[in-house]
Structures are given as C-alpha cells and as structure tokens.
mmCIF file of C-alpha atoms in Angstrom:
data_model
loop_
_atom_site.group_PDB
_atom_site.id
_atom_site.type_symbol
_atom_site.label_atom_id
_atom_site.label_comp_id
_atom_site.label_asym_id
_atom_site.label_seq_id
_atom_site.Cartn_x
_atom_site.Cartn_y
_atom_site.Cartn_z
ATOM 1 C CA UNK A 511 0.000 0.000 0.000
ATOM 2 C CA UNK A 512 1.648 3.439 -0.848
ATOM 3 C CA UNK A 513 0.004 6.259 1.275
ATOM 4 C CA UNK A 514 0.225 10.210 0.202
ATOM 5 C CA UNK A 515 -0.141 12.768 3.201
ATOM 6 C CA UNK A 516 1.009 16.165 1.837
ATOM 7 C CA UNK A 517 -0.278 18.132 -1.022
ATOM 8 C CA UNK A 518 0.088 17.941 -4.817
ATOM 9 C CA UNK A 519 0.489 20.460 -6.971
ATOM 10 C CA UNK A 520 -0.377 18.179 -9.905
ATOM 11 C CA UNK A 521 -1.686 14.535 -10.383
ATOM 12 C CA UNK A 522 -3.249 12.114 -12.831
ATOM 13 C CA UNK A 523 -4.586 8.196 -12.838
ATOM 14 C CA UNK A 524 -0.324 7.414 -12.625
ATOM 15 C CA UNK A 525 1.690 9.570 -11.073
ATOM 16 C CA UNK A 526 1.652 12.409 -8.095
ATOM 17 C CA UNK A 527 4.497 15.455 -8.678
ATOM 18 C CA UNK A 528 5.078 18.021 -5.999
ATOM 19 C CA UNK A 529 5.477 17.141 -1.837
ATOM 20 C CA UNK A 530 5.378 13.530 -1.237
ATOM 21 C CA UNK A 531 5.745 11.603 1.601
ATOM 22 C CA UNK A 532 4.843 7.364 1.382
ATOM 23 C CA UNK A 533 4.538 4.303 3.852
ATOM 24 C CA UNK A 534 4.955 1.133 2.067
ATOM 25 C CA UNK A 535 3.198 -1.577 3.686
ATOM 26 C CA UNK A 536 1.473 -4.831 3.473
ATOM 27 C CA UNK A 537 -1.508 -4.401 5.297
ATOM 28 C CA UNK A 538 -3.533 -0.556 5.459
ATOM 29 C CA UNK A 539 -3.372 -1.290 9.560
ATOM 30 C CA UNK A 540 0.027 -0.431 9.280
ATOM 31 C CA UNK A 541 -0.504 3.137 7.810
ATOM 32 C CA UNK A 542 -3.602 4.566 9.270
ATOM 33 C CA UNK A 543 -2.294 6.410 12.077
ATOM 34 C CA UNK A 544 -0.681 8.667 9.173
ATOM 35 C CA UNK A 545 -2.956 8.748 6.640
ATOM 36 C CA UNK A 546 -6.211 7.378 5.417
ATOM 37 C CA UNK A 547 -5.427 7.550 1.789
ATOM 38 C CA UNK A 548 -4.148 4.736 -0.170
ATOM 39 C CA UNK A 549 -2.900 3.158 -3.446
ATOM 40 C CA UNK A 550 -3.592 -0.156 -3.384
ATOM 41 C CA UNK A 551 -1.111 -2.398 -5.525
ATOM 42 C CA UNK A 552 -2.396 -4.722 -8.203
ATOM 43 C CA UNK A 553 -0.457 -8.569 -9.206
ATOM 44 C CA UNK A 554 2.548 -7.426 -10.866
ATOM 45 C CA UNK A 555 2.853 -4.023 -10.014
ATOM 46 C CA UNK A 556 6.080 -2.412 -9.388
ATOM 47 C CA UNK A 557 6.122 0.479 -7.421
ATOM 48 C CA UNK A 558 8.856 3.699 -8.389
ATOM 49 C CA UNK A 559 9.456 6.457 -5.580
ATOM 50 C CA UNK A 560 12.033 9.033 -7.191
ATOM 51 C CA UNK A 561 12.463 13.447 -6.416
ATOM 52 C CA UNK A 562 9.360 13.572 -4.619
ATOM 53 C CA UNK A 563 6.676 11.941 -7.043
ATOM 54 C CA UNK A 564 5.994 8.075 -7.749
ATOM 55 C CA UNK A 565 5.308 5.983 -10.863
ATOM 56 C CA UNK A 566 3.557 2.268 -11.014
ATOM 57 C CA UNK A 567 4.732 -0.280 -13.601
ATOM 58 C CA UNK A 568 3.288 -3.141 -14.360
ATOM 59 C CA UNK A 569 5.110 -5.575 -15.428
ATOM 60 C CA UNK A 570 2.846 -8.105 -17.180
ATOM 61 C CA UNK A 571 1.671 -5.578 -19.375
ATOM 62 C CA UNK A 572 2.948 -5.209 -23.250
ATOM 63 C CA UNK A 573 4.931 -1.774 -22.240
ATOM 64 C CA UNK A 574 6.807 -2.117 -19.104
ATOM 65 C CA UNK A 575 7.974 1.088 -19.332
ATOM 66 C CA UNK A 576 4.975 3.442 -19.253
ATOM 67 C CA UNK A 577 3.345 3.975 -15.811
ATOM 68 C CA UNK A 578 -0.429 2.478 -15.452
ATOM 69 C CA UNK A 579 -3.075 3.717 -13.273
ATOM 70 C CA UNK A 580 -3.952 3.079 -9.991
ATOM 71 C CA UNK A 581 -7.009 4.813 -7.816
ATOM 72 C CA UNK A 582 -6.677 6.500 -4.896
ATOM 73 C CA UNK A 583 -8.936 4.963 -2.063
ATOM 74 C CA UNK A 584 -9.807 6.483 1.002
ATOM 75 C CA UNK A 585 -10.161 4.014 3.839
ATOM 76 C CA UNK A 586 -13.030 3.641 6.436
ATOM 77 C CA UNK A 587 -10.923 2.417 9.337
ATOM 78 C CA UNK A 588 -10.437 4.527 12.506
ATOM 79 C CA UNK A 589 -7.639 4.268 14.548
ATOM 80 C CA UNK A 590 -9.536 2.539 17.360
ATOM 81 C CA UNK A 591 -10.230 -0.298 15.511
ATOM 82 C CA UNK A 592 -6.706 -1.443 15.117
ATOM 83 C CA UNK A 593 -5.307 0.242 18.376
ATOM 84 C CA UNK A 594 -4.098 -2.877 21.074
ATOM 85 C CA UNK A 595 -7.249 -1.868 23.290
ATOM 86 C CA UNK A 596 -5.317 -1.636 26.003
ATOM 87 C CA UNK A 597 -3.925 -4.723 26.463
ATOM 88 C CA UNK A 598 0.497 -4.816 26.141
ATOM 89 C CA UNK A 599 0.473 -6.514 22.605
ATOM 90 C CA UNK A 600 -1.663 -7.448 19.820
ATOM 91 C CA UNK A 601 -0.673 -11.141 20.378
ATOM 92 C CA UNK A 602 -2.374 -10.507 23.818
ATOM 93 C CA UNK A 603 -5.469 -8.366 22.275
ATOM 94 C CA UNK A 604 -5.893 -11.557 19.826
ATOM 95 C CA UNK A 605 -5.967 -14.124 22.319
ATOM 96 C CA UNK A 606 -8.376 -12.474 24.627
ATOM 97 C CA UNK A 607 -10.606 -11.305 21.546
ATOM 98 C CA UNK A 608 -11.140 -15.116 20.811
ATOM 99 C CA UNK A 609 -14.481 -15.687 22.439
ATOM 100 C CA UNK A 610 -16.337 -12.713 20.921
ATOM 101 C CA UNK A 611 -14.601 -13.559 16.863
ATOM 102 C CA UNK A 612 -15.549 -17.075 17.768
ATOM 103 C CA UNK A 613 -19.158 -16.109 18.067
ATOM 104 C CA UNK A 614 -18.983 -13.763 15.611
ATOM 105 C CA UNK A 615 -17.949 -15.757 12.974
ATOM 106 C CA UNK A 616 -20.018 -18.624 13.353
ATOM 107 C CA UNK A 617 -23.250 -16.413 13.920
ATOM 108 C CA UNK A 618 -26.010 -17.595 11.013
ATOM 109 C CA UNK A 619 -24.165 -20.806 11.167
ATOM 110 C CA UNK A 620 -25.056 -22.536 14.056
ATOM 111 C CA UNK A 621 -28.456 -23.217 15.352
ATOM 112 C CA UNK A 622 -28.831 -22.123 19.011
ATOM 113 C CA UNK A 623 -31.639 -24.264 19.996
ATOM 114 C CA UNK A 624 -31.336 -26.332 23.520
ATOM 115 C CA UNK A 625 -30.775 -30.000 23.332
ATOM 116 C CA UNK A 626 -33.854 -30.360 25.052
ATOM 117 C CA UNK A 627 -35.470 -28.985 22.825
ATOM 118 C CA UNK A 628 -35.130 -31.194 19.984
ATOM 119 C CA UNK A 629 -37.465 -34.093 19.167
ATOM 120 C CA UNK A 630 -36.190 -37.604 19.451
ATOM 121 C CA UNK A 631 -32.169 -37.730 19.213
ATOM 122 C CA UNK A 632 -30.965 -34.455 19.451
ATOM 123 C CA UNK A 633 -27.823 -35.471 17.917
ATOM 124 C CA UNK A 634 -29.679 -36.318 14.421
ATOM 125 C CA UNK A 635 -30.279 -32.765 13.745
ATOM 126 C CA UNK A 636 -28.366 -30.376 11.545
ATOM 127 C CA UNK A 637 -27.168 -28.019 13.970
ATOM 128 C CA UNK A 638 -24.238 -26.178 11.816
ATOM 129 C CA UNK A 639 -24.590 -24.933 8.147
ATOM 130 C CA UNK A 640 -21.304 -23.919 6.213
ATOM 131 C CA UNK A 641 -23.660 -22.001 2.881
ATOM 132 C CA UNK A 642 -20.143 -22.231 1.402
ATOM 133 C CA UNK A 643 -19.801 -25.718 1.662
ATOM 134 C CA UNK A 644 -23.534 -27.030 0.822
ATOM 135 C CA UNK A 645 -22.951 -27.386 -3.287
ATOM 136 C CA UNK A 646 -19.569 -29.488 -2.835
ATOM 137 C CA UNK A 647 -19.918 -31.196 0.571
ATOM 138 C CA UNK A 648 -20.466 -34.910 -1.312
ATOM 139 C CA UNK A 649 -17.869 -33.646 -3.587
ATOM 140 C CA UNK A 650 -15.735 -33.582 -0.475
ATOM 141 C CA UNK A 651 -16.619 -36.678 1.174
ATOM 142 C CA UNK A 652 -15.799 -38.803 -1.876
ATOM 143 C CA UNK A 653 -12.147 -37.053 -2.218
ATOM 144 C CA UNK A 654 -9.320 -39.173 -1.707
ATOM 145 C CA UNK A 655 -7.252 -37.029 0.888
ATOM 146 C CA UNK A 656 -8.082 -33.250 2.034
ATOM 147 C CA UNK A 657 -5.001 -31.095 1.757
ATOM 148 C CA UNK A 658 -4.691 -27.968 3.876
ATOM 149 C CA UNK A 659 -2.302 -25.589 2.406
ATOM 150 C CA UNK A 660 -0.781 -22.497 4.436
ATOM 151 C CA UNK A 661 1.740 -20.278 5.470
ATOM 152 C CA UNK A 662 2.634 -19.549 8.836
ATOM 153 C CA UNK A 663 0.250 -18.988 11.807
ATOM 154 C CA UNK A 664 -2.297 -20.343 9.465
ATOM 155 C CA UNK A 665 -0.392 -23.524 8.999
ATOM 156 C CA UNK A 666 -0.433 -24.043 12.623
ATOM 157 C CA UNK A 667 -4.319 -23.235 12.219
ATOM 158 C CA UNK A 668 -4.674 -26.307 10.090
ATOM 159 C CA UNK A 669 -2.520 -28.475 12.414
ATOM 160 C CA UNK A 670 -4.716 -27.752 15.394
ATOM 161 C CA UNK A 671 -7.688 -28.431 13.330
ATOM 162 C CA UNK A 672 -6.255 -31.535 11.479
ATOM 163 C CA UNK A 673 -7.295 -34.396 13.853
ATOM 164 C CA UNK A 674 -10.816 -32.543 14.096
ATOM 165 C CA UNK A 675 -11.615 -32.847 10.655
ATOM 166 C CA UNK A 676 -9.966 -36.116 9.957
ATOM 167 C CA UNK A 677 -12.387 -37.845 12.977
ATOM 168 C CA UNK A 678 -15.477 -36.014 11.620
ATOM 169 C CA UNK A 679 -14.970 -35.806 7.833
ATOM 170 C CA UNK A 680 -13.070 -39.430 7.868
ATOM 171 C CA UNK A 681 -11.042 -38.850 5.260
ATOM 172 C CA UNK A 682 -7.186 -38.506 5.158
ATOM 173 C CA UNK A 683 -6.142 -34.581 6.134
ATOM 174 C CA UNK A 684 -2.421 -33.743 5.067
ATOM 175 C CA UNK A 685 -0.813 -30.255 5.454
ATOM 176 C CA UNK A 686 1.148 -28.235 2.996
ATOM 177 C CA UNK A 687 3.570 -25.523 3.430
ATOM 178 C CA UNK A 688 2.296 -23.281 0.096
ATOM 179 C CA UNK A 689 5.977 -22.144 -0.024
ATOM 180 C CA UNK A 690 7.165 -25.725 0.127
ATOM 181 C CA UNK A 691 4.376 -27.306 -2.197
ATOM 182 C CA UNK A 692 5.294 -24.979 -5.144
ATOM 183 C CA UNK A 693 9.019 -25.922 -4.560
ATOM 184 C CA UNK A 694 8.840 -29.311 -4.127
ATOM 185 C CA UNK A 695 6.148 -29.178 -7.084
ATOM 186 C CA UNK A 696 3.659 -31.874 -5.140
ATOM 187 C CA UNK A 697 1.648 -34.119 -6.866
ATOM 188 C CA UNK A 698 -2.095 -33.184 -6.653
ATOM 189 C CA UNK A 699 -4.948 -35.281 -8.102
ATOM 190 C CA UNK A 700 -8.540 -34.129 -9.412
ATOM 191 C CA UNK A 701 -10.451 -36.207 -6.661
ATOM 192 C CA UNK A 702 -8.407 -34.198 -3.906
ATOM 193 C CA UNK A 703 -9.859 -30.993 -2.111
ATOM 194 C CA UNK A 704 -7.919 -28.569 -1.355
ATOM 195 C CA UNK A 705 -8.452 -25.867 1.466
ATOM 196 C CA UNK A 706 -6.089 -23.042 1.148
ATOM 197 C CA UNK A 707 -5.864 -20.794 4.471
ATOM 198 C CA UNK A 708 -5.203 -17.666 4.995
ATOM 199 C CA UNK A 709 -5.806 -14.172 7.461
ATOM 200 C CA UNK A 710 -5.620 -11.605 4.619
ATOM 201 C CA UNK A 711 -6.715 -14.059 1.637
ATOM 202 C CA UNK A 712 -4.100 -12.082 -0.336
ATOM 203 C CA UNK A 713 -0.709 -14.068 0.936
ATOM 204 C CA UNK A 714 1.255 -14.692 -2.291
ATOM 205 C CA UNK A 715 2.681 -18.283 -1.777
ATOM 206 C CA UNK A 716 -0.871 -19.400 -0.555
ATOM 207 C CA UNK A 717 -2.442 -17.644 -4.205
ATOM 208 C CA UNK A 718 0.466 -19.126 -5.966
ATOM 209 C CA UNK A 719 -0.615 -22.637 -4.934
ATOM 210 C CA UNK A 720 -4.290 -22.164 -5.033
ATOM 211 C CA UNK A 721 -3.337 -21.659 -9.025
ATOM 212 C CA UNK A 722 -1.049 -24.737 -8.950
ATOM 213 C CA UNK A 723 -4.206 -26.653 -7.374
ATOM 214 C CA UNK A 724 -6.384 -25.498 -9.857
ATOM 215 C CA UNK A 725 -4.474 -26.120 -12.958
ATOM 216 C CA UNK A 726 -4.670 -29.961 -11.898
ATOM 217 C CA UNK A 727 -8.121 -30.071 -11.248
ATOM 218 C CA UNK A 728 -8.425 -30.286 -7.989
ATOM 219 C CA UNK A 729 -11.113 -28.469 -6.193
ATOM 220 C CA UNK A 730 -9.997 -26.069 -3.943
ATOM 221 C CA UNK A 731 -11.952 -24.545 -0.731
ATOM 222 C CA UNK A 732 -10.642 -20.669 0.853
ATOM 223 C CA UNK A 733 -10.870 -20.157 4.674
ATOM 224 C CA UNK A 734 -9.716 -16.607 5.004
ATOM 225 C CA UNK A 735 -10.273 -14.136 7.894
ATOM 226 C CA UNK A 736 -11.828 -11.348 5.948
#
C-alpha cells in the first residue's frame, strides 16, 4: 500500500508530482495512524518512488515502461479499531478477543436451539450450516485425501484443526507448506480438495498454490479471515 499525506500540486490516474511523503506496507493497519489515503497495488505491479513523485509499472503488461493507473482509495478504518485496546500486545489483544470472533464468525451458522429442545435424538439434527460448503460437501466426502495448504500462523491453524476434521470428515487430512508445495512441485490429483488458508486471503505463496491446485483439477476450498 503506498500512502500520500502532503499536497500535490499536480496529479493524474499514474503519477503524483510536488510534496510527497509514502509508507509502504502490506496491510492498510500499518498506515492509518498517518494517513487514510491509499494506493492499493495490483499482481505485478512495481512500485517507483524518485524526487518527490511516484510511478507504477506493471510488469505483465505489453509496455513495461509506461506507468499504469492506480485509484486512490480512502479508507473507512479509525484508529480505534486497530489500536491494542489496552492490552500490552496485539498477540495478547488476539488471544483475549477469541471468544467474541468465535461467536462472531459462526453467527447464522449454528443453530442455538437447547438439546432439550429437539425431538427424538438431538444429535440427528443439523445443527451447523457452512452455505459455502452445501454445493460441494459430497464432492468432499468422496475425495481421496483433504489437503490444507498455508503459510505460517495459518499452517499451525490447520494443524490444530487436522485431527478434528480427519475424525469427523473421515477422510485422510495432510498439510502443505504453500511455499514448500510450489518448490517441491507436489503431486495433486482431481479427486483431492484442497483448502487453502489464509488471514488476509491475499498471501502470495498461498495464491500461488491455489493456481497450482487449480491447474490440476483439484477443487480447492478458501478459509480466510476477511
């Protein structure tokens, strides 16, 4: 993300001239303190800061050379939002957040109603509906292995939820590095699923793969936190 916080005196679609000051960062968290307005980088971009005024390249495109345009956003996000809330670290604010993005998340997906209130075994009913899921869950059941593929903290997502899924689904669970699967350049079959992880949904080894995945055939399932 490339943020501008002092005046122009000129601009167009590609390039600022005049005062400039930029934050480069992966994540508009990082910048808002500073400034709420943002260019947001597209696949292949390559950003140029020179004499007070930037350019963006692209480098997939037919002329490499001339700069391409890029809108500038203005973000929504207060500085609240992000701020660590008073706890001593984010790690910290996370952790303690759990129970309230636990509920969150799985709000509309799980049906409240008391045990005892069911008719006959209560255990019969459908209690939990994944909409994302419904139109490939036999799809899923049939595969031969479910493959969780990952980068960091999400990786050790997967492992925590690997035995979980294995018991209920009961079908072989493996997990990927997405770093190490493009590498190592692993086999993957059309009658595997695979479920690529991710916080942001925009990590690039974790994209990379999900294209490797889908140029086999396999189908492939996104658990992101956005």
């Amino acid at each position: 993300v490339a943020s501008i916080t002092r005046l122009r005196d000129q601009y167009n679609d590609s390039h600022w001239t005049g005062a400039l000051e930029a934050w480069v960062a992966s994540d508009a968290s990082a910048v808002i303190e500073h400034t709420k307005r943002v260019v947001v980088l597209e696949d292949n971009d390559v950003l140029h800061i020179v004499g007070g005024g930037y350019g963006i390249y692209n480098t997939s495109q037919a002329d490499v050379e001339t700069a391409v345009p890029r809108r500038l956003q203005v973000l929504q996000l207060e500085v609240d939002q992000i701020m660590k809330g008073g706890y001593e670290h984010y790690m910290q604010k996370e952790i303690h957040e759990q129970p309230d993005a636990i509920l969150q998340s799985m709000r509309g997906r799980v049906k409240s109603q008391r045990l005892t209130e069911l008719q006959g075994n209560p255990y019969h009913h459908q209690r939990i509906k994944l909409g994302g899921l419904v139109e490939t869950r036999d799809t899923i059941r049939r595969s031969r292995r479910i493959m969780f593929v990952a980068c960091g903290t999400s990786f050790h997502a997967a492992l925590a939820a690997r035995q979980t899924v294995e018991e209920m689904v009961e079908v072989p669970v493996v997990l990927e590095l997405a770093s190490d699967l493009l590498d190592r350049c692993c086999p993957i079959f059309r009658d595997d699923t695979c479920v690529f992880v991710s916080q942001s949904g925009e990590t690039a080894d974790t994209l990379r793969a999900l294209d490797y995945a889908k140029a086999r055939g396999a189908l492939c399932v996104g658990i992101t936190n956005t």
